[in-house]
Short mmCIF file of C-alpha atoms in Angstrom, two decimals:
data_model
loop_
_atom_site.label_atom_id
_atom_site.label_comp_id
_atom_site.label_asym_id
_atom_site.label_seq_id
_atom_site.Cartn_x
_atom_site.Cartn_y
_atom_site.Cartn_z
CA MET A 112 -11.14 23.33 -43.60
CA THR A 113 -9.85 25.62 -46.31
CA GLU A 114 -6.44 27.20 -46.57
CA THR A 115 -7.83 30.64 -45.70
CA SER A 116 -9.36 29.31 -42.47
CA LEU A 117 -6.01 28.09 -41.20
CA PRO A 118 -3.82 30.38 -39.10
CA GLU A 119 -1.26 32.10 -41.33
CA ARG A 120 1.57 30.97 -39.07
CA SER A 121 0.66 27.29 -39.64
CA LEU A 122 1.44 27.46 -43.35
CA PRO A 123 4.37 29.82 -43.84
CA PHE A 124 5.29 28.12 -47.08
CA SER A 125 1.91 29.03 -48.60
CA ARG A 126 2.96 32.68 -48.51
CA TRP A 127 6.09 31.76 -50.44
CA PHE A 128 4.47 29.53 -53.05
CA GLY A 129 0.82 30.48 -52.77
CA SER A 130 -2.08 28.70 -54.44
CA HIS A 131 -2.06 28.90 -58.20
CA GLU A 132 -5.84 28.79 -58.59
CA ALA A 133 -6.52 31.33 -55.85
CA ARG A 134 -3.74 33.85 -56.37
CA HIS A 135 -1.99 33.40 -59.70
CA GLY A 136 -4.61 32.43 -62.26
CA ASP A 137 -3.96 35.67 -64.13
CA ARG A 138 -0.27 34.82 -64.61
CA GLU A 139 -0.79 32.00 -67.12
CA PRO A 140 -0.52 34.23 -70.23
CA ARG A 141 2.58 35.86 -68.77
CA ALA A 142 4.08 32.46 -67.98
CA ARG A 143 3.57 31.25 -71.56
CA ALA A 144 5.08 34.46 -72.93
CA VAL A 145 8.08 34.16 -70.59
CA ILE A 146 8.72 30.57 -71.71
CA VAL A 147 8.69 31.65 -75.37
CA LEU A 148 11.12 34.48 -74.57
CA LEU A 149 13.35 32.09 -72.65
CA VAL A 150 13.51 29.74 -75.65
CA LEU A 151 14.64 32.63 -77.84
CA ALA A 152 17.10 33.85 -75.19
CA THR A 153 18.61 30.38 -74.75
CA VAL A 154 19.14 29.94 -78.50
CA THR A 155 20.67 33.41 -78.72
CA VAL A 156 23.05 32.80 -75.83
CA MET A 157 24.09 29.44 -77.28
CA LEU A 158 24.92 31.02 -80.64
CA PHE A 159 26.79 33.86 -78.94
CA SER A 160 28.80 31.38 -76.87
CA LEU A 161 29.67 29.33 -79.96
CA ALA A 162 30.93 32.46 -81.73
CA THR A 163 32.81 33.99 -78.78
CA GLY A 164 36.32 33.18 -77.64
CA PRO A 165 39.98 33.79 -78.45
CA ILE A 166 39.09 32.83 -82.03
CA ALA A 167 36.05 34.61 -83.46
CA VAL A 168 33.94 32.23 -85.53
CA PRO A 169 31.16 33.05 -88.05
CA VAL A 170 28.85 30.59 -86.35
CA LEU A 171 25.83 31.37 -88.55
CA ASP A 172 27.75 29.90 -91.48
CA ILE A 173 28.27 26.65 -89.56
CA VAL A 174 24.86 26.13 -87.94
CA PRO A 175 23.15 24.96 -91.18
CA HIS A 176 25.62 22.05 -91.29
CA PHE A 177 24.72 20.75 -87.80
CA PRO A 178 22.11 18.20 -89.03
CA ALA A 179 24.54 16.69 -91.54
CA TYR A 180 27.24 16.44 -88.85
CA PHE A 181 25.04 14.51 -86.43
CA LEU A 182 23.10 12.41 -88.94
CA SER A 183 25.81 11.41 -91.39
CA SER A 184 29.03 11.91 -89.38
CA ILE A 185 30.68 13.94 -92.12
CA GLU A 186 34.44 14.19 -91.88
CA GLY A 187 36.35 17.38 -92.48
CA ALA A 188 34.90 20.82 -92.90
CA PRO A 189 32.00 21.28 -95.32
CA GLU A 190 32.39 23.47 -98.35
CA GLY A 191 32.56 27.16 -97.51
CA VAL A 192 33.70 26.63 -93.89
CA SER A 193 37.33 26.74 -92.83
CA LEU A 194 38.72 23.63 -91.13
CA ARG A 195 39.90 25.70 -88.16
CA ASP A 196 36.44 27.20 -87.53
CA TRP A 197 34.80 23.78 -87.98
CA ILE A 198 37.06 22.13 -85.40
CA VAL A 199 36.70 25.00 -82.92
CA VAL A 200 32.90 24.86 -83.05
CA MET A 201 32.17 21.15 -83.44
CA ASP A 202 34.91 19.63 -81.29
CA ILE A 203 35.48 22.29 -78.63
CA ARG A 204 32.67 24.78 -78.19
CA LEU A 205 29.54 22.84 -79.15
CA PRO A 206 30.15 19.99 -76.65
CA ARG A 207 30.84 22.60 -73.98
CA VAL A 208 27.71 24.61 -74.75
CA THR A 209 25.61 21.45 -74.90
CA LEU A 210 26.96 20.25 -71.57
CA GLY A 211 26.42 23.69 -70.03
CA ALA A 212 22.80 23.70 -71.16
CA LEU A 213 22.19 20.23 -69.74
CA VAL A 214 23.87 20.98 -66.41
CA GLY A 215 22.18 24.38 -66.02
CA ALA A 216 18.76 22.91 -66.77
CA ALA A 217 19.34 19.97 -64.41
CA LEU A 218 20.48 22.13 -61.48
CA ALA A 219 17.69 24.68 -61.91
CA VAL A 220 14.94 22.08 -62.20
CA SER A 221 16.40 20.12 -59.28
CA GLY A 222 16.21 23.27 -57.17
CA ALA A 223 12.61 23.91 -58.20
CA VAL A 224 11.59 20.32 -57.39
CA MET A 225 13.37 20.34 -54.01
CA GLN A 226 11.80 23.66 -53.07
CA GLY A 227 8.35 22.37 -53.98
CA LEU A 228 8.93 19.07 -52.18
CA PHE A 229 10.31 20.63 -48.99
CA ARG A 230 7.94 23.61 -49.31
CA ASN A 231 10.58 26.23 -48.68
CA PRO A 232 12.64 28.41 -51.01
CA LEU A 233 16.03 27.61 -49.49
CA ALA A 234 16.25 24.01 -50.66
CA ASP A 235 18.93 23.59 -53.30
CA PRO A 236 21.19 20.65 -54.18
CA GLY A 237 24.33 22.71 -53.54
CA ILE A 238 23.33 24.45 -50.33
CA VAL A 239 21.88 21.39 -48.57
CA GLY A 240 24.80 19.11 -49.36
CA VAL A 241 23.40 16.96 -52.17
CA SER A 242 26.05 18.16 -54.62
CA ALA A 243 28.77 17.35 -52.07
CA GLY A 244 27.39 13.83 -51.69
CA ALA A 245 27.32 13.40 -55.45
CA GLY A 246 30.89 14.68 -55.64
CA LEU A 247 31.98 12.10 -53.09
CA GLY A 248 30.44 9.30 -55.15
CA ALA A 249 32.22 10.48 -58.28
CA ALA A 250 35.51 10.99 -56.42
CA CYS A 251 35.40 7.38 -55.23
CA PHE A 252 35.46 6.13 -58.81
CA ILE A 253 38.03 8.68 -59.95
CA VAL A 254 40.50 7.70 -57.22
CA LEU A 255 39.63 4.02 -56.76
CA GLY A 256 38.51 3.19 -60.28
CA ASN A 257 41.82 1.54 -61.14
CA THR A 258 42.12 -0.43 -57.90
CA LEU A 259 39.25 -1.40 -55.58
CA LEU A 260 36.49 -0.38 -57.97
CA ALA A 261 38.17 -1.57 -61.17
CA PRO A 262 35.57 -4.33 -61.89
CA ALA A 263 32.68 -1.87 -61.58
CA MET A 264 34.58 0.69 -63.67
CA ALA A 265 35.11 -1.86 -66.44
CA LEU A 266 31.46 -2.93 -66.33
CA LEU A 267 29.89 0.54 -66.37
CA GLY A 268 32.36 2.28 -68.69
CA ILE A 269 31.69 5.98 -69.27
CA TYR A 270 28.58 5.78 -67.07
CA ALA A 271 30.53 4.71 -63.97
CA VAL A 272 31.24 8.21 -62.65
CA PRO A 273 27.73 9.63 -63.31
CA LEU A 274 26.10 6.58 -61.70
CA ALA A 275 28.41 6.81 -58.69
CA ALA A 276 27.59 10.49 -58.36
CA PHE A 277 23.88 9.63 -58.60
CA ALA A 278 24.24 7.11 -55.78
CA GLY A 279 26.05 9.64 -53.60
CA GLY A 280 23.45 12.32 -54.28
CA LEU A 281 20.57 9.90 -53.64
CA ILE A 282 21.95 8.75 -50.28
CA THR A 283 22.58 12.34 -49.20
CA THR A 284 19.08 13.45 -50.28
CA LEU A 285 17.41 10.58 -48.41
CA LEU A 286 19.38 11.37 -45.25
CA LEU A 287 18.57 15.05 -45.58
CA TYR A 288 14.86 14.42 -45.97
CA ARG A 289 14.87 11.98 -43.07
CA ILE A 290 16.60 14.43 -40.75
CA GLY A 291 14.77 17.59 -41.84
CA THR A 292 11.21 16.24 -41.82
CA ARG A 293 9.24 15.34 -38.74
CA GLY A 294 5.53 14.68 -38.59
CA GLY A 295 5.16 15.61 -42.24
CA ILE A 296 6.61 19.09 -41.66
CA THR A 297 10.02 20.12 -42.94
CA SER A 298 11.94 22.52 -40.71
CA VAL A 299 13.94 25.07 -42.69
CA ALA A 300 16.47 25.56 -39.91
CA THR A 301 16.96 21.81 -39.49
CA LEU A 302 17.20 21.40 -43.25
CA LEU A 303 19.98 23.96 -43.56
CA LEU A 304 21.91 22.72 -40.53
CA ALA A 305 21.63 19.11 -41.66
CA GLY A 306 22.80 20.14 -45.12
CA ILE A 307 25.84 21.90 -43.65
CA ALA A 308 26.67 18.86 -41.53
CA LEU A 309 26.26 16.40 -44.39
CA GLY A 310 28.24 18.67 -46.70
CA ALA A 311 31.07 18.87 -44.18
CA LEU A 312 31.08 15.09 -43.68
CA THR A 313 31.13 14.27 -47.38
CA GLY A 314 33.71 17.02 -47.93
CA ALA A 315 35.97 15.43 -45.33
CA MET A 316 35.64 12.03 -46.97
CA THR A 317 36.41 13.58 -50.36
CA GLY A 318 39.45 15.23 -48.78
CA LEU A 319 40.65 11.83 -47.61
CA LEU A 320 40.43 10.56 -51.19
CA VAL A 321 42.37 13.60 -52.37
CA TYR A 322 45.05 12.81 -49.81
CA VAL A 323 45.61 9.30 -51.18
CA ALA A 324 45.25 10.25 -54.87
CA ASP A 325 48.18 10.32 -57.27
CA ASP A 326 49.09 13.25 -59.53
CA GLN A 327 46.77 12.28 -62.39
CA GLU A 328 43.85 11.70 -60.04
CA LEU A 329 44.54 15.02 -58.33
CA ARG A 330 44.29 16.78 -61.69
CA ASP A 331 40.99 15.00 -62.32
CA LEU A 332 39.70 16.06 -58.89
CA GLN A 333 40.93 19.64 -59.07
CA PHE A 334 37.83 21.10 -60.66
CA TRP A 335 35.45 19.72 -57.98
CA GLY A 336 36.00 22.64 -55.64
CA LEU A 337 34.54 25.40 -57.78
CA GLY A 338 33.19 23.60 -60.81
CA SER A 339 34.12 23.98 -64.45
CA LEU A 340 33.08 22.95 -67.94
CA ALA A 341 36.69 22.89 -69.12
CA GLY A 342 37.62 19.75 -70.97
CA SER A 343 34.08 19.15 -72.18
CA ASN A 344 33.81 16.65 -75.01
CA TRP A 345 31.17 14.49 -76.63
CA GLU A 346 32.04 11.55 -74.37
CA LYS A 347 31.12 13.61 -71.29
CA VAL A 348 27.95 14.78 -72.98
CA LEU A 349 26.94 11.20 -73.77
CA SER A 350 27.68 10.06 -70.22
CA ALA A 351 25.44 12.68 -68.60
CA ALA A 352 22.80 13.43 -71.25
CA PRO A 353 20.65 10.25 -70.89
CA ILE A 354 20.28 10.72 -67.13
CA ILE A 355 19.59 14.46 -67.29
CA LEU A 356 17.20 14.19 -70.24
CA LEU A 357 15.27 11.42 -68.49
CA MET A 358 14.85 13.69 -65.50
CA LEU A 359 13.75 16.66 -67.64
CA VAL A 360 11.17 14.48 -69.41
CA CYS A 361 9.76 13.07 -66.17
CA VAL A 362 9.51 16.16 -63.94
CA PRO A 363 6.57 17.82 -65.78
CA PHE A 364 4.44 14.89 -64.60
CA LEU A 365 5.20 15.95 -61.01
CA ALA A 366 3.78 19.45 -61.49
CA ARG A 367 0.25 18.70 -60.27
CA GLY A 368 1.52 16.93 -57.16
CA LEU A 369 4.00 19.69 -56.32
CA ASN A 370 1.24 22.28 -56.72
CA ALA A 371 -0.94 20.30 -54.33
CA LEU A 372 1.86 20.05 -51.76
CA THR A 373 1.74 23.83 -51.26
CA LEU A 374 -1.33 23.19 -49.11
CA GLY A 375 0.38 20.47 -47.08
CA GLU A 376 0.67 16.70 -47.36
CA ALA A 377 -2.73 16.00 -45.79
CA ALA A 378 -4.55 18.29 -48.21
CA ALA A 379 -2.63 16.83 -51.14
CA SER A 380 -3.64 13.30 -50.10
CA HIS A 381 -7.29 14.33 -49.84
CA ILE A 382 -7.35 15.44 -53.49
CA GLY A 383 -5.86 12.17 -54.71
CA ILE A 384 -2.11 12.83 -54.76
CA ARG A 385 -0.01 9.82 -53.77
CA VAL A 386 2.32 11.85 -51.62
CA GLN A 387 4.82 9.15 -50.73
CA ARG A 388 5.19 8.09 -54.36
CA LEU A 389 5.66 11.75 -55.30
CA LYS A 390 8.38 12.13 -52.67
CA ASN A 391 10.21 9.00 -53.75
CA LEU A 392 10.13 9.85 -57.45
CA SER A 393 11.17 13.46 -56.81
CA ILE A 394 14.12 12.43 -54.65
CA VAL A 395 15.35 9.86 -57.19
CA LEU A 396 15.07 12.29 -60.12
CA VAL A 397 16.84 15.12 -58.26
CA ALA A 398 19.60 12.80 -57.11
CA ALA A 399 20.06 11.43 -60.63
CA ALA A 400 20.23 14.83 -62.31
CA THR A 401 22.44 16.36 -59.62
CA GLY A 402 24.76 13.36 -59.65
CA ALA A 403 25.15 13.41 -63.42
CA SER A 404 25.76 17.17 -63.37
CA VAL A 405 28.37 17.01 -60.62
CA ALA A 406 30.10 14.12 -62.37
CA VAL A 407 30.80 16.18 -65.49
CA SER A 408 31.05 19.73 -64.15
CA GLY A 409 31.95 19.59 -60.47
CA GLY A 410 30.11 21.56 -57.81
CA ILE A 411 28.42 24.62 -59.34
CA GLY A 412 26.38 26.35 -56.68
CA PHE A 413 23.38 28.68 -56.42
CA VAL A 414 21.83 27.92 -59.84
CA GLY A 415 19.14 25.82 -58.19
CA ILE A 416 18.13 28.51 -55.72
CA VAL A 417 18.38 31.65 -57.85
CA VAL A 418 16.60 30.48 -60.99
CA PRO A 419 13.33 29.10 -59.47
CA HIS A 420 12.99 32.06 -57.12
CA LEU A 421 13.43 34.61 -59.91
CA LEU A 422 10.80 32.82 -61.94
CA ARG A 423 8.33 32.62 -59.05
CA LEU A 424 8.55 36.38 -58.74
CA THR A 425 7.83 36.70 -62.46
CA ILE A 426 5.40 33.96 -63.48
CA GLY A 427 4.09 32.65 -60.17
CA PRO A 428 4.40 29.30 -58.39
CA ASP A 429 2.53 27.01 -60.78
CA HIS A 430 4.95 24.13 -61.44
CA ARG A 431 3.37 23.44 -64.84
CA TYR A 432 5.18 26.55 -66.03
CA LEU A 433 7.85 26.88 -63.36
CA LEU A 434 9.61 23.61 -64.22
CA PRO A 435 10.08 24.14 -67.98
CA ALA A 436 10.92 27.81 -67.43
CA SER A 437 13.53 26.81 -64.83
CA ALA A 438 15.13 24.41 -67.31
CA LEU A 439 15.39 27.13 -69.95
CA LEU A 440 16.61 29.89 -67.64
CA GLY A 441 19.08 27.56 -65.91
CA ALA A 442 20.55 26.54 -69.27
CA CYS A 443 20.70 30.14 -70.44
CA LEU A 444 22.38 31.46 -67.30
CA LEU A 445 24.96 28.69 -67.05
CA ILE A 446 25.97 29.03 -70.69
CA ALA A 447 26.31 32.79 -70.18
CA ALA A 448 28.35 32.28 -66.99
CA ASP A 449 30.61 29.77 -68.72
CA THR A 450 31.15 32.13 -71.65
CA LEU A 451 32.19 34.83 -69.21
CA ALA A 452 34.41 32.39 -67.30
CA ARG A 453 36.41 31.42 -70.39
CA THR A 454 36.76 34.94 -71.81
CA ILE A 455 37.18 37.26 -68.84
CA VAL A 456 40.80 36.26 -68.06
CA VAL A 457 42.04 35.04 -71.44
CA PRO A 458 44.26 33.07 -71.98
CA ALA A 459 43.50 31.58 -68.54
CA GLU A 460 40.05 30.41 -67.49
CA MET A 461 38.12 31.31 -64.37
CA PRO A 462 36.22 28.49 -62.59
CA ILE A 463 32.55 28.90 -63.34
CA GLY A 464 31.65 28.34 -59.68
CA ILE A 465 33.24 31.69 -58.80
CA ILE A 466 30.89 33.53 -61.13
CA THR A 467 27.76 31.70 -59.96
CA ALA A 468 28.79 32.31 -56.33
CA PHE A 469 29.29 36.03 -56.92
CA ALA A 470 25.79 36.24 -58.39
CA GLY A 471 24.05 33.69 -56.18
CA ALA A 472 25.39 34.39 -52.69
CA PRO A 473 24.06 37.98 -52.45
CA PHE A 474 20.73 36.79 -53.87
CA PHE A 475 20.58 34.04 -51.24
CA LEU A 476 21.23 36.57 -48.48
CA TRP A 477 18.53 38.81 -49.92
CA ILE A 478 16.04 35.93 -49.75
CA LEU A 479 16.92 35.30 -46.11
CA LEU A 480 16.59 38.97 -45.17
CA ARG A 481 13.37 39.42 -47.11
CA LYS A 482 11.60 36.36 -45.78
CA ARG A 483 13.15 35.67 -42.40
CA GLY A 484 10.02 36.85 -40.61
CA LEU A 485 7.83 34.44 -42.55
CA MET A 486 10.14 31.52 -41.91
CA GLY A 487 10.75 32.13 -38.25
CA LEU A 488 14.54 32.38 -38.66
#
């Protein structure tokens, strides 16, 4: 039985994601062009962010010295660059921009993978409670790292918080999938309600940790509510980068399986996709990337739902192009949002989660209103 012979109501997700071969074959040239444009846009936004702030920096004079800085660990400013500008870029802004790119890419790709896995456009690590679970895992080590969890903290070092966040995100994702899926079919309504419930539960447990935390731990936990890249440094980058980069390298190999899942799990199995292995790998990668992101930036919402949906409208649903494009657009948008967050209320700094919520919440409502008939909500 082909997809077209099935009742339309039986595959509502196919009208969201479609079949690449049947409906979007003509979008491949556009998808390649969009990816090239996104590469250029991301580089441009990164340079603009490095140059922008309370202190204007001639960043194009500093960029040529990047390779020497990373390969030979030069000390002091190179010839022709002021020490002030060198410190501002290399020690303050470049770690922050790098971390923003990693976190934005991780959240956007995680959203795209979850939407393909659950076969609905409302799945997102922040909305369905995965980010809250990751935050709980990280909060446990922040508050208890000097007492109950001191041995694990000493053993894992700078990777303790990202790994704890990964564990929290993984457990939450597994519970969410277990609750929201029945008979191989994922209910959107159940998914959202389960995400709200799990988010509330993990939020309450995080609140309990906040209650028993001391002043220093409270300051460390403060940014969890709305998310921020403030205080970014190379240590944070090194703690999150291996996990996020591993995820970004692995997810392109899931593209064929995620494309096949648009027709349902049975159809995907018939064409040779190992569906259960695909599910397990997808869940682990999303949990790892979300956990690492939450550990270093707190809870930044709506990136994972806005970015993949915008790209589907532009380049189609083929995950071969959707996943790399999501990584680029997610990085670009989060760097831009962070630049706005740290310049709009100078000398103070606005939490980046406020900006992403202002942009993402109306877009989320628009998705619900536009597609509620198709989803039966």
